[in-house]
């Protein structure tokens, strides 16, 4: 793929072949025992993954700041198909968008300020010129779906009919679903390793995350932070990560439990399993990426979710 610093949108098509060796963690006290759940242990071994990946990235060319935007929009769509001569088969789709609108621009649109002369007169009438690029509204949505493929029985063994855990979706963490740890929600095993008493995260075949936020520049008396583009923001985010193999009638298990909601329609499962958190934080864009520190209060969560209120994150997009 082109480097991330490339200007403008781009399409890409990649051919991938990799030999993977899954080695479950061993017990520290019993060297012949595994320190993981049976679901993870069943995926142990070596397998070949052969796939084609293609997609479209707008690459941040329609936003004012790649890492801490206040105006514009961005989007991406990626698809992957894995199959022979590899040992695993699946189709995977993932996409998302983000949208950013300055409140002052929205106000100018409502008041009918629509040409250069009107804009100049409007700015001159303001006591604080910085208000034109002050408060901004933000939204983002990301989702993905994986379905196993057997290629008419060519990949029909128990192991190959499962989507590998490394290719499944994991949800949670800064920039994605704040208020929860990375892989903090979604299907889990009944038991986990010694470091995961709540059960190993097994990943899901369907996920979504959505964020609504508003941000303002730092007050002028924090001159250093303000000059470096730091912003204060409040947010509400929601999301889920589920296993829908049984609900959609697919073959081959997903390597994890589908929960007691297996008999409900897919959309009911998505709605009932959605998690919600609200909070606030500080963000700043840098040449290396987006840094943020947040405090979140989970409002809707499950008994086995891994929650975390105070988080520090680094990423390459607004989530």
One Martini backbone bead per residue (centre of mass of N, CA, C, O) as a GRO file, in nm:
protein
  319
    1UNK     BB    1   0.100   0.033   0.014
    2UNK     BB    2   0.081   0.339   0.052
    3UNK     BB    3   0.176   0.576   0.227
    4UNK     BB    4   0.024   0.773   0.464
    5UNK     BB    5   0.158   1.047   0.340
    6UNK     BB    6  -0.007   1.038   0.107
    7UNK     BB    7  -0.166   1.223  -0.126
    8UNK     BB    8  -0.468   1.132  -0.126
    9UNK     BB    9  -0.647   0.908  -0.252
   10UNK     BB   10  -0.667   0.533  -0.244
   11UNK     BB   11  -0.602   0.237  -0.409
   12UNK     BB   12  -0.588  -0.122  -0.326
   13UNK     BB   13  -0.382  -0.432  -0.387
   14UNK     BB   14  -0.331  -0.739  -0.212
   15UNK     BB   15  -0.097  -1.002  -0.166
   16UNK     BB   16  -0.116  -1.288   0.061
   17UNK     BB   17   0.138  -1.484   0.247
   18UNK     BB   18   0.117  -1.696   0.545
   19UNK     BB   19   0.289  -1.848   0.819
   20UNK     BB   20   0.127  -1.986   1.099
   21UNK     BB   21   0.206  -2.007   1.461
   22UNK     BB   22   0.025  -2.136   1.722
   23UNK     BB   23   0.113  -2.050   2.072
   24UNK     BB   24   0.027  -2.132   2.357
   25UNK     BB   25   0.038  -2.071   2.673
   26UNK     BB   26   0.229  -2.169   2.934
   27UNK     BB   27   0.271  -2.296   3.226
   28UNK     BB   28   0.471  -2.205   3.497
   29UNK     BB   29   0.425  -2.487   3.676
   30UNK     BB   30   0.316  -2.659   3.409
   31UNK     BB   31   0.480  -2.734   3.118
   32UNK     BB   32   0.231  -2.937   2.998
   33UNK     BB   33   0.050  -2.691   3.032
   34UNK     BB   34  -0.209  -2.468   2.964
   35UNK     BB   35  -0.261  -2.096   2.973
   36UNK     BB   36  -0.572  -2.152   2.859
   37UNK     BB   37  -0.826  -2.194   2.671
   38UNK     BB   38  -0.975  -2.431   2.477
   39UNK     BB   39  -1.033  -2.243   2.234
   40UNK     BB   40  -0.734  -2.165   2.193
   41UNK     BB   41  -0.603  -2.451   2.184
   42UNK     BB   42  -0.753  -2.548   1.916
   43UNK     BB   43  -0.562  -2.334   1.738
   44UNK     BB   44  -0.324  -2.491   1.741
   45UNK     BB   45  -0.069  -2.434   1.504
   46UNK     BB   46  -0.016  -2.474   1.154
   47UNK     BB   47  -0.086  -2.222   0.898
   48UNK     BB   48  -0.213  -2.113   0.586
   49UNK     BB   49  -0.235  -1.783   0.449
   50UNK     BB   50  -0.450  -1.686   0.172
   51UNK     BB   51  -0.479  -1.353   0.019
   52UNK     BB   52  -0.703  -1.080  -0.072
   53UNK     BB   53  -0.659  -0.716  -0.071
   54UNK     BB   54  -0.897  -0.439  -0.072
   55UNK     BB   55  -0.930  -0.069  -0.123
   56UNK     BB   56  -1.038   0.247   0.034
   57UNK     BB   57  -0.876   0.573   0.087
   58UNK     BB   58  -0.897   0.910   0.171
   59UNK     BB   59  -0.649   0.999   0.362
   60UNK     BB   60  -0.731   1.293   0.486
   61UNK     BB   61  -0.801   1.510   0.238
   62UNK     BB   62  -1.098   1.623   0.384
   63UNK     BB   63  -0.924   1.741   0.622
   64UNK     BB   64  -0.750   1.966   0.834
   65UNK     BB   65  -0.668   1.712   1.028
   66UNK     BB   66  -0.560   1.396   1.049
   67UNK     BB   67  -0.558   1.365   1.391
   68UNK     BB   68  -0.729   1.660   1.469
   69UNK     BB   69  -1.016   1.729   1.366
   70UNK     BB   70  -1.273   2.004   1.268
   71UNK     BB   71  -1.297   1.951   0.944
   72UNK     BB   72  -1.482   1.722   0.763
   73UNK     BB   73  -1.393   1.407   0.593
   74UNK     BB   74  -1.380   1.040   0.631
   75UNK     BB   75  -1.280   0.719   0.467
   76UNK     BB   76  -1.328   0.350   0.454
   77UNK     BB   77  -1.258   0.039   0.254
   78UNK     BB   78  -1.229  -0.319   0.330
   79UNK     BB   79  -1.127  -0.625   0.163
   80UNK     BB   80  -1.125  -0.993   0.226
   81UNK     BB   81  -0.988  -1.301   0.075
   82UNK     BB   82  -0.972  -1.638   0.185
   83UNK     BB   83  -0.780  -1.923   0.046
   84UNK     BB   84  -0.676  -2.099  -0.183
   85UNK     BB   85  -0.385  -2.262  -0.076
   86UNK     BB   86  -0.495  -2.244   0.194
   87UNK     BB   87  -0.638  -2.328   0.528
   88UNK     BB   88  -0.824  -2.071   0.503
   89UNK     BB   89  -1.173  -1.934   0.497
   90UNK     BB   90  -1.273  -1.595   0.404
   91UNK     BB   91  -1.480  -1.302   0.448
   92UNK     BB   92  -1.386  -0.945   0.474
   93UNK     BB   93  -1.544  -0.652   0.616
   94UNK     BB   94  -1.439  -0.295   0.634
   95UNK     BB   95  -1.566   0.019   0.775
   96UNK     BB   96  -1.566   0.394   0.761
   97UNK     BB   97  -1.634   0.711   0.934
   98UNK     BB   98  -1.589   1.076   0.943
   99UNK     BB   99  -1.724   1.380   1.104
  100UNK     BB  100  -1.677   1.749   1.070
  101UNK     BB  101  -1.819   2.048   1.247
  102UNK     BB  102  -1.831   2.368   1.278
  103UNK     BB  103  -2.038   2.568   1.452
  104UNK     BB  104  -1.983   2.836   1.302
  105UNK     BB  105  -2.051   2.726   1.021
  106UNK     BB  106  -2.340   2.650   1.086
  107UNK     BB  107  -2.427   2.937   1.157
  108UNK     BB  108  -2.361   3.064   0.880
  109UNK     BB  109  -2.563   2.891   0.722
  110UNK     BB  110  -2.820   2.983   0.874
  111UNK     BB  111  -2.755   3.305   0.807
  112UNK     BB  112  -2.643   3.317   0.497
  113UNK     BB  113  -2.329   3.277   0.475
  114UNK     BB  114  -2.198   3.250   0.116
  115UNK     BB  115  -1.965   3.466   0.087
  116UNK     BB  116  -1.681   3.646   0.113
  117UNK     BB  117  -1.807   3.912   0.213
  118UNK     BB  118  -1.979   3.788   0.436
  119UNK     BB  119  -1.749   3.655   0.590
  120UNK     BB  120  -1.585   3.911   0.654
  121UNK     BB  121  -1.813   4.058   0.804
  122UNK     BB  122  -1.854   3.839   1.015
  123UNK     BB  123  -1.568   3.841   1.137
  124UNK     BB  124  -1.555   4.149   1.205
  125UNK     BB  125  -1.808   4.117   1.414
  126UNK     BB  126  -1.614   3.965   1.586
  127UNK     BB  127  -1.434   3.954   1.877
  128UNK     BB  128  -1.346   3.646   1.804
  129UNK     BB  129  -1.185   3.492   1.552
  130UNK     BB  130  -1.145   3.199   1.676
  131UNK     BB  131  -1.450   3.111   1.665
  132UNK     BB  132  -1.446   2.996   1.372
  133UNK     BB  133  -1.241   2.756   1.510
  134UNK     BB  134  -1.381   2.621   1.745
  135UNK     BB  135  -1.634   2.459   1.780
  136UNK     BB  136  -1.695   2.101   1.737
  137UNK     BB  137  -1.837   1.841   1.551
  138UNK     BB  138  -1.861   1.477   1.596
  139UNK     BB  139  -1.838   1.171   1.391
  140UNK     BB  140  -1.853   0.802   1.404
  141UNK     BB  141  -1.819   0.492   1.199
  142UNK     BB  142  -1.777   0.135   1.258
  143UNK     BB  143  -1.744  -0.178   1.065
  144UNK     BB  144  -1.787  -0.552   1.061
  145UNK     BB  145  -1.747  -0.864   0.858
  146UNK     BB  146  -1.748  -1.228   0.894
  147UNK     BB  147  -1.712  -1.515   0.669
  148UNK     BB  148  -1.703  -1.835   0.612
  149UNK     BB  149  -1.512  -2.052   0.384
  150UNK     BB  150  -1.507  -2.374   0.189
  151UNK     BB  151  -1.503  -2.419  -0.115
  152UNK     BB  152  -1.680  -2.677  -0.158
  153UNK     BB  153  -1.498  -2.843   0.076
  154UNK     BB  154  -1.189  -2.774   0.057
  155UNK     BB  155  -1.249  -2.624   0.353
  156UNK     BB  156  -1.367  -2.869   0.594
  157UNK     BB  157  -1.226  -2.848   0.842
  158UNK     BB  158  -1.239  -2.752   1.160
  159UNK     BB  159  -1.012  -2.538   1.144
  160UNK     BB  160  -1.077  -2.407   0.856
  161UNK     BB  161  -1.386  -2.328   0.939
  162UNK     BB  162  -1.240  -2.124   1.101
  163UNK     BB  163  -1.181  -1.820   1.220
  164UNK     BB  164  -0.919  -1.683   1.311
  165UNK     BB  165  -0.838  -1.499   1.584
  166UNK     BB  166  -0.647  -1.291   1.422
  167UNK     BB  167  -0.915  -1.213   1.220
  168UNK     BB  168  -1.082  -1.104   1.425
  169UNK     BB  169  -1.278  -0.906   1.628
  170UNK     BB  170  -1.184  -0.623   1.841
  171UNK     BB  171  -1.322  -0.439   2.124
  172UNK     BB  172  -1.169  -0.151   2.246
  173UNK     BB  173  -1.057   0.148   2.354
  174UNK     BB  174  -0.884   0.388   2.243
  175UNK     BB  175  -1.049   0.529   1.962
  176UNK     BB  176  -1.315   0.329   1.990
  177UNK     BB  177  -1.401   0.223   2.312
  178UNK     BB  178  -1.448   0.401   2.558
  179UNK     BB  179  -1.427   0.241   2.890
  180UNK     BB  180  -1.260   0.007   2.751
  181UNK     BB  181  -1.069  -0.236   2.688
  182UNK     BB  182  -0.892  -0.409   2.495
  183UNK     BB  183  -1.105  -0.656   2.433
  184UNK     BB  184  -1.349  -0.595   2.655
  185UNK     BB  185  -1.550  -0.706   2.445
  186UNK     BB  186  -1.727  -0.994   2.392
  187UNK     BB  187  -1.639  -1.294   2.336
  188UNK     BB  188  -1.597  -1.557   2.587
  189UNK     BB  189  -1.460  -1.761   2.785
  190UNK     BB  190  -1.509  -1.932   3.076
  191UNK     BB  191  -1.195  -1.950   3.064
  192UNK     BB  192  -0.867  -1.850   3.161
  193UNK     BB  193  -0.591  -1.740   3.224
  194UNK     BB  194  -0.406  -1.613   3.481
  195UNK     BB  195  -0.439  -1.311   3.335
  196UNK     BB  196  -0.761  -1.411   3.260
  197UNK     BB  197  -1.019  -1.457   3.468
  198UNK     BB  198  -1.272  -1.375   3.265
  199UNK     BB  199  -1.163  -1.466   2.996
  200UNK     BB  200  -1.098  -1.518   2.683
  201UNK     BB  201  -1.068  -1.352   2.400
  202UNK     BB  202  -1.236  -1.446   2.079
  203UNK     BB  203  -1.397  -1.280   1.915
  204UNK     BB  204  -1.566  -1.152   1.629
  205UNK     BB  205  -1.787  -1.126   1.323
  206UNK     BB  206  -1.917  -0.859   1.457
  207UNK     BB  207  -1.905  -0.493   1.436
  208UNK     BB  208  -1.939  -0.178   1.627
  209UNK     BB  209  -1.876   0.184   1.618
  210UNK     BB  210  -1.974   0.491   1.798
  211UNK     BB  211  -1.936   0.860   1.773
  212UNK     BB  212  -2.003   1.145   1.982
  213UNK     BB  213  -1.878   1.489   1.957
  214UNK     BB  214  -1.714   1.767   2.133
  215UNK     BB  215  -1.499   2.057   2.067
  216UNK     BB  216  -1.235   2.262   2.215
  217UNK     BB  217  -1.024   2.486   2.276
  218UNK     BB  218  -0.801   2.597   2.460
  219UNK     BB  219  -0.754   2.821   2.665
  220UNK     BB  220  -0.552   3.104   2.646
  221UNK     BB  221  -0.397   3.043   2.929
  222UNK     BB  222  -0.305   2.780   2.750
  223UNK     BB  223  -0.085   2.851   2.527
  224UNK     BB  224   0.077   2.596   2.458
  225UNK     BB  225  -0.163   2.408   2.397
  226UNK     BB  226  -0.303   2.589   2.189
  227UNK     BB  227  -0.060   2.614   1.984
  228UNK     BB  228  -0.066   2.277   1.959
  229UNK     BB  229  -0.388   2.192   1.930
  230UNK     BB  230  -0.533   2.148   2.179
  231UNK     BB  231  -0.824   1.961   2.304
  232UNK     BB  232  -1.151   1.961   2.428
  233UNK     BB  233  -1.362   1.671   2.501
  234UNK     BB  234  -1.681   1.525   2.441
  235UNK     BB  235  -1.849   1.197   2.484
  236UNK     BB  236  -2.025   0.931   2.298
  237UNK     BB  237  -2.016   0.571   2.309
  238UNK     BB  238  -2.073   0.283   2.089
  239UNK     BB  239  -2.088  -0.090   2.101
  240UNK     BB  240  -1.992  -0.410   1.943
  241UNK     BB  241  -1.923  -0.780   1.982
  242UNK     BB  242  -2.007  -1.065   1.781
  243UNK     BB  243  -2.160  -1.388   1.734
  244UNK     BB  244  -2.340  -1.501   1.415
  245UNK     BB  245  -2.333  -1.783   1.290
  246UNK     BB  246  -2.606  -1.910   1.384
  247UNK     BB  247  -2.793  -1.672   1.289
  248UNK     BB  248  -2.687  -1.684   0.969
  249UNK     BB  249  -2.615  -1.993   0.888
  250UNK     BB  250  -2.333  -2.075   0.923
  251UNK     BB  251  -2.042  -2.236   0.898
  252UNK     BB  252  -1.855  -2.297   1.126
  253UNK     BB  253  -1.711  -2.200   1.385
  254UNK     BB  254  -1.581  -1.913   1.579
  255UNK     BB  255  -1.437  -2.013   1.856
  256UNK     BB  256  -1.707  -1.931   2.019
  257UNK     BB  257  -1.939  -1.795   2.193
  258UNK     BB  258  -2.292  -1.689   2.127
  259UNK     BB  259  -2.469  -1.710   2.346
  260UNK     BB  260  -2.807  -1.682   2.465
  261UNK     BB  261  -2.882  -1.516   2.179
  262UNK     BB  262  -2.901  -1.729   1.942
  263UNK     BB  263  -3.231  -1.718   1.891
  264UNK     BB  264  -3.197  -1.437   1.791
  265UNK     BB  265  -3.188  -1.190   1.608
  266UNK     BB  266  -2.935  -1.004   1.505
  267UNK     BB  267  -3.038  -0.718   1.584
  268UNK     BB  268  -3.104  -0.791   1.876
  269UNK     BB  269  -2.817  -0.865   1.957
  270UNK     BB  270  -2.687  -0.595   1.898
  271UNK     BB  271  -2.860  -0.422   2.088
  272UNK     BB  272  -2.826  -0.595   2.358
  273UNK     BB  273  -2.488  -0.577   2.335
  274UNK     BB  274  -2.459  -0.288   2.369
  275UNK     BB  275  -2.231  -0.035   2.447
  276UNK     BB  276  -2.192   0.245   2.688
  277UNK     BB  277  -2.017   0.570   2.691
  278UNK     BB  278  -1.905   0.852   2.887
  279UNK     BB  279  -1.709   1.169   2.841
  280UNK     BB  280  -1.367   1.299   2.864
  281UNK     BB  281  -1.095   1.509   2.713
  282UNK     BB  282  -0.764   1.510   2.559
  283UNK     BB  283  -0.626   1.642   2.251
  284UNK     BB  284  -0.350   1.577   2.006
  285UNK     BB  285  -0.175   1.664   1.724
  286UNK     BB  286   0.085   1.496   1.541
  287UNK     BB  287   0.322   1.372   1.329
  288UNK     BB  288   0.268   1.074   1.465
  289UNK     BB  289  -0.026   1.152   1.593
  290UNK     BB  290  -0.280   1.068   1.824
  291UNK     BB  291  -0.343   1.214   2.135
  292UNK     BB  292  -0.503   1.080   2.441
  293UNK     BB  293  -0.708   1.174   2.730
  294UNK     BB  294  -0.942   0.984   2.936
  295UNK     BB  295  -1.280   0.993   3.082
  296UNK     BB  296  -1.499   0.719   3.163
  297UNK     BB  297  -1.855   0.613   3.176
  298UNK     BB  298  -2.013   0.335   3.201
  299UNK     BB  299  -2.363   0.268   3.120
  300UNK     BB  300  -2.325  -0.001   2.941
  301UNK     BB  301  -2.282  -0.339   3.062
  302UNK     BB  302  -2.119  -0.629   3.137
  303UNK     BB  303  -2.006  -0.865   3.372
  304UNK     BB  304  -1.737  -0.936   3.165
  305UNK     BB  305  -1.632  -0.671   3.130
  306UNK     BB  306  -1.355  -0.456   3.052
  307UNK     BB  307  -1.297  -0.182   3.250
  308UNK     BB  308  -1.193   0.178   3.189
  309UNK     BB  309  -1.167   0.508   3.264
  310UNK     BB  310  -0.860   0.559   3.244
  311UNK     BB  311  -0.700   0.685   2.939
  312UNK     BB  312  -0.432   0.621   2.700
  313UNK     BB  313  -0.376   0.735   2.358
  314UNK     BB  314  -0.281   0.607   2.021
  315UNK     BB  315  -0.323   0.732   1.680
  316UNK     BB  316  -0.466   0.784   1.320
  317UNK     BB  317  -0.764   0.853   1.430
  318UNK     BB  318  -1.089   0.922   1.460
  319UNK     BB  319  -1.322   0.730   1.696
   0.00000   0.00000   0.00000
